[in-house]
Tab-separated table of C-alpha atoms and ligand atoms in Angstrom:
chain	number	residue	atom	x	y	z
A	1	MET	CA	136.056	-175.732	43.070
A	2	LYS	CA	133.056	-174.060	44.717
A	3	ILE	CA	129.580	-174.452	43.287
A	4	GLU	CA	129.505	-170.751	42.440
A	5	GLU	CA	132.660	-171.151	40.367
A	6	LYS	CA	131.186	-174.122	38.523
A	7	LEU	CA	127.974	-172.255	37.808
A	8	ALA	CA	129.948	-169.297	36.503
A	9	ARG	CA	131.360	-171.560	33.774
A	10	ASN	CA	127.931	-172.270	32.326
A	11	LYS	CA	127.056	-170.516	29.103
A	12	PHE	CA	123.668	-169.142	28.197
A	13	ASP	CA	122.158	-168.501	24.817
A	14	ILE	CA	119.183	-166.502	26.005
A	15	ASP	CA	116.004	-166.859	24.007
A	16	ARG	CA	113.964	-163.729	23.439
A	17	GLU	CA	110.891	-165.862	24.062
A	18	VAL	CA	110.394	-166.170	27.814
A	19	HIS	CA	110.145	-169.862	28.724
A	20	ILE	CA	108.921	-169.380	32.299
A	21	GLN	CA	106.076	-167.008	33.095
A	22	VAL	CA	105.273	-166.078	36.687
A	23	ASP	CA	102.101	-164.282	37.681
A	24	GLU	CA	103.717	-161.910	40.143
A	25	GLU	CA	100.341	-160.522	41.170
A	26	LYS	CA	99.417	-163.936	42.601
A	27	CYS	CA	102.761	-164.074	44.371
A	28	LYS	CA	101.757	-161.126	46.521
A	29	ALA	CA	99.288	-163.312	48.406
A	30	CYS	CA	101.708	-166.233	48.786
A	31	GLU	CA	102.997	-166.771	52.297
A	32	SER	CA	105.479	-169.610	51.759
A	33	LYS	CA	107.395	-168.044	48.856
A	34	VAL	CA	109.071	-171.414	48.534
A	35	CYS	CA	110.464	-170.532	45.098
A	36	LEU	CA	113.028	-168.346	46.849
A	37	TYR	CA	114.538	-171.477	48.399
A	38	ALA	CA	113.923	-173.866	45.498
A	39	CYS	CA	115.718	-171.995	42.740
A	40	PRO	CA	119.475	-172.655	42.716
A	41	ALA	CA	120.056	-169.789	40.305
A	42	GLU	CA	118.306	-167.172	42.432
A	43	CYS	CA	115.978	-166.239	39.580
A	44	TYR	CA	113.339	-165.370	42.173
A	45	VAL	CA	114.161	-162.355	44.300
A	46	LEU	CA	112.361	-160.994	47.327
A	47	ARG	CA	111.832	-157.262	46.992
A	48	ALA	CA	110.507	-154.645	49.347
A	49	GLU	CA	107.219	-155.334	51.096
A	50	GLY	CA	107.387	-159.044	50.325
A	51	HIS	CA	107.082	-158.642	46.570
A	52	VAL	CA	108.692	-161.417	44.509
A	53	THR	CA	110.121	-160.736	41.074
A	54	PHE	CA	111.336	-163.266	38.540
A	55	SER	CA	113.884	-163.188	35.712
A	56	TYR	CA	114.449	-166.163	33.412
A	57	GLU	CA	117.829	-165.298	31.940
A	58	GLY	CA	119.947	-167.288	34.427
A	59	CYS	CA	117.610	-170.268	34.572
A	60	LEU	CA	119.330	-173.649	34.893
A	61	GLU	CA	116.235	-175.510	33.611
A	62	CYS	CA	116.125	-177.736	36.684
A	63	GLY	CA	112.346	-177.522	37.105
A	64	SER	CA	112.474	-177.035	40.886
A	65	CYS	CA	110.304	-173.947	40.901
A	66	ARG	CA	107.669	-175.643	38.770
A	67	PHE	CA	107.228	-178.428	41.294
A	68	SER	CA	107.752	-176.440	44.461
A	69	CYS	CA	105.141	-173.724	43.865
A	70	ASP	CA	101.765	-175.013	45.020
A	71	LYS	CA	99.819	-171.957	43.864
A	72	GLY	CA	99.748	-172.729	40.152
A	73	THR	CA	101.503	-169.472	39.490
A	74	ILE	CA	104.284	-170.670	37.210
A	75	ALA	CA	103.824	-171.514	33.535
A	76	TRP	CA	106.910	-173.514	32.657
A	77	VAL	CA	108.252	-174.890	29.394
A	78	ASN	CA	111.754	-175.631	28.183
A	79	PRO	CA	113.476	-172.974	26.086
A	80	ARG	CA	113.313	-173.463	22.346
A	81	GLY	CA	115.900	-175.773	20.807
A	82	GLY	CA	119.374	-174.263	20.768
A	83	PHE	CA	118.605	-171.794	23.547
A	84	GLY	CA	119.070	-171.829	27.303
A	85	VAL	CA	121.852	-173.075	29.520
A	86	CYS	CA	124.874	-174.995	28.261
A	87	TYR	CA	126.566	-176.801	31.144
A	88	GLN	CA	130.315	-176.992	31.443
A	89	TYR	CA	130.107	-179.739	34.058
A	90	GLY	CA	127.076	-181.819	33.099
B	101	SF4	S1	105.980	-170.015	45.628
B	101	SF4	FE1	104.774	-169.632	43.751
B	101	SF4	S2	103.140	-168.218	44.353
B	101	SF4	FE2	104.678	-168.215	45.994
B	101	SF4	S3	105.998	-166.459	45.502
B	101	SF4	FE3	106.915	-168.280	44.574
B	101	SF4	S4	106.131	-168.373	42.457
B	101	SF4	FE4	104.827	-166.959	43.644
B	102	SF4	S1	113.790	-174.069	36.484
B	102	SF4	FE1	115.290	-174.134	38.201
B	102	SF4	S2	116.824	-172.595	37.710
B	102	SF4	FE2	115.057	-172.198	36.386
B	102	SF4	S3	113.878	-170.649	37.487
B	102	SF4	FE3	113.044	-172.673	38.066
B	102	SF4	S4	114.162	-173.294	39.921
B	102	SF4	FE4	115.290	-171.591	38.971
Protein backbone atom coordinates (compact mmCIF):
# COMPACT_ATOMS: atom_id res chain seq x y z
CA MET A 1 0.00 0.00 0.00
CA LYS A 2 1.36 3.43 -0.94
CA ILE A 3 1.79 6.14 1.66
CA GLU A 4 -0.91 8.20 -0.04
CA GLU A 5 -3.36 5.33 0.34
CA LYS A 6 -2.50 4.96 4.02
CA LEU A 7 -2.92 8.67 4.63
CA ALA A 8 -6.28 8.61 2.88
CA ARG A 9 -7.53 6.19 5.56
CA ASN A 10 -6.94 8.69 8.35
CA LYS A 11 -10.00 10.37 9.78
CA PHE A 12 -10.22 13.96 10.90
CA ASP A 13 -12.53 15.57 13.38
CA ILE A 14 -11.70 19.16 12.54
CA ASP A 15 -11.82 21.63 15.38
CA ARG A 16 -13.27 25.04 14.64
CA GLU A 17 -10.48 26.47 16.77
CA VAL A 18 -7.35 26.73 14.64
CA HIS A 19 -4.50 24.94 16.41
CA ILE A 20 -1.68 26.24 14.20
CA GLN A 21 -1.41 29.91 13.33
CA VAL A 22 1.01 31.10 10.65
CA ASP A 23 1.88 34.74 10.14
CA GLU A 24 1.77 34.67 6.36
CA GLU A 25 2.97 38.26 6.16
CA LYS A 26 6.30 37.19 7.69
CA CYS A 27 6.47 34.31 5.24
CA LYS A 28 6.75 36.75 2.36
CA ALA A 29 10.28 37.64 3.44
CA CYS A 30 11.34 34.03 4.03
CA GLU A 31 13.77 32.66 1.48
CA SER A 32 14.08 29.03 2.61
CA LYS A 33 10.35 28.27 2.82
CA VAL A 34 11.41 25.03 4.46
CA CYS A 35 7.86 24.33 5.67
CA LEU A 36 6.99 23.36 2.10
CA TYR A 37 9.36 20.40 2.40
CA ALA A 38 8.79 19.62 6.08
CA CYS A 39 5.04 19.12 6.06
CA PRO A 40 4.03 15.60 4.98
CA ALA A 41 0.41 16.66 4.59
CA GLU A 42 1.14 19.56 2.24
CA CYS A 43 -0.65 22.01 4.51
CA TYR A 44 1.73 24.71 3.28
CA VAL A 45 1.29 25.65 -0.35
CA LEU A 46 3.41 27.91 -2.51
CA ARG A 47 1.24 30.37 -4.39
CA ALA A 48 1.98 32.91 -7.07
CA GLU A 49 4.86 35.30 -6.50
CA GLY A 50 6.33 33.15 -3.75
CA HIS A 51 3.44 33.62 -1.35
CA VAL A 52 2.91 30.76 1.12
CA THR A 53 -0.54 29.92 2.44
CA PHE A 54 -1.42 27.53 5.23
CA SER A 55 -4.48 25.42 6.06
CA TYR A 56 -4.70 23.33 9.23
CA GLU A 57 -7.51 20.96 8.33
CA GLY A 58 -5.31 18.10 7.04
CA CYS A 59 -2.66 18.45 9.73
CA LEU A 60 -1.14 15.18 10.92
CA GLU A 61 0.10 16.77 14.18
CA CYS A 62 3.67 15.66 13.54
CA GLY A 63 5.24 18.95 14.64
CA SER A 64 7.71 19.12 11.74
CA CYS A 65 6.76 22.61 10.68
CA ARG A 66 7.10 23.91 14.23
CA PHE A 67 10.71 22.77 14.43
CA SER A 68 11.73 23.41 10.85
CA CYS A 69 10.70 27.08 10.62
CA ASP A 70 13.51 29.22 11.99
CA LYS A 71 11.64 32.51 11.65
CA GLY A 72 9.36 32.14 14.66
CA THR A 73 6.38 32.43 12.38
CA ILE A 74 4.36 29.44 13.55
CA ALA A 75 2.29 29.37 16.73
CA TRP A 76 1.66 25.69 17.33
CA VAL A 77 -0.46 23.81 19.84
CA ASN A 78 -2.21 20.46 19.71
CA PRO A 79 -5.90 20.45 18.79
CA ARG A 80 -8.32 20.32 21.68
CA GLY A 81 -9.09 16.89 23.11
CA GLY A 82 -11.24 14.79 20.80
CA PHE A 83 -10.31 16.77 17.71
CA GLY A 84 -7.68 16.37 15.01
CA VAL A 85 -6.35 13.36 13.18
CA CYS A 86 -7.29 9.78 14.01
CA TYR A 87 -4.75 7.38 12.50
CA GLN A 88 -5.79 4.13 10.92
CA TYR A 89 -2.22 2.82 10.94
CA GLY A 90 -0.65 4.24 14.10
S1 LIG B 1 9.60 28.38 6.79
FE1 LIG B 1 8.43 29.60 8.30
S2 LIG B 1 8.67 31.74 7.67
FE2 LIG B 1 9.32 30.45 5.95
S3 LIG B 1 7.48 30.29 4.66
FE3 LIG B 1 7.49 28.54 6.05
S4 LIG B 1 6.27 29.14 7.85
FE4 LIG B 1 6.82 31.01 6.69
S1 LIG C 1 2.29 19.61 12.33
FE1 LIG C 1 3.06 18.31 10.62
S2 LIG C 1 1.26 17.86 9.38
FE2 LIG C 1 0.70 19.56 10.73
S3 LIG C 1 1.06 21.39 9.50
FE3 LIG C 1 2.94 20.99 10.70
S4 LIG C 1 4.26 19.72 9.39
FE4 LIG C 1 2.18 19.69 8.52
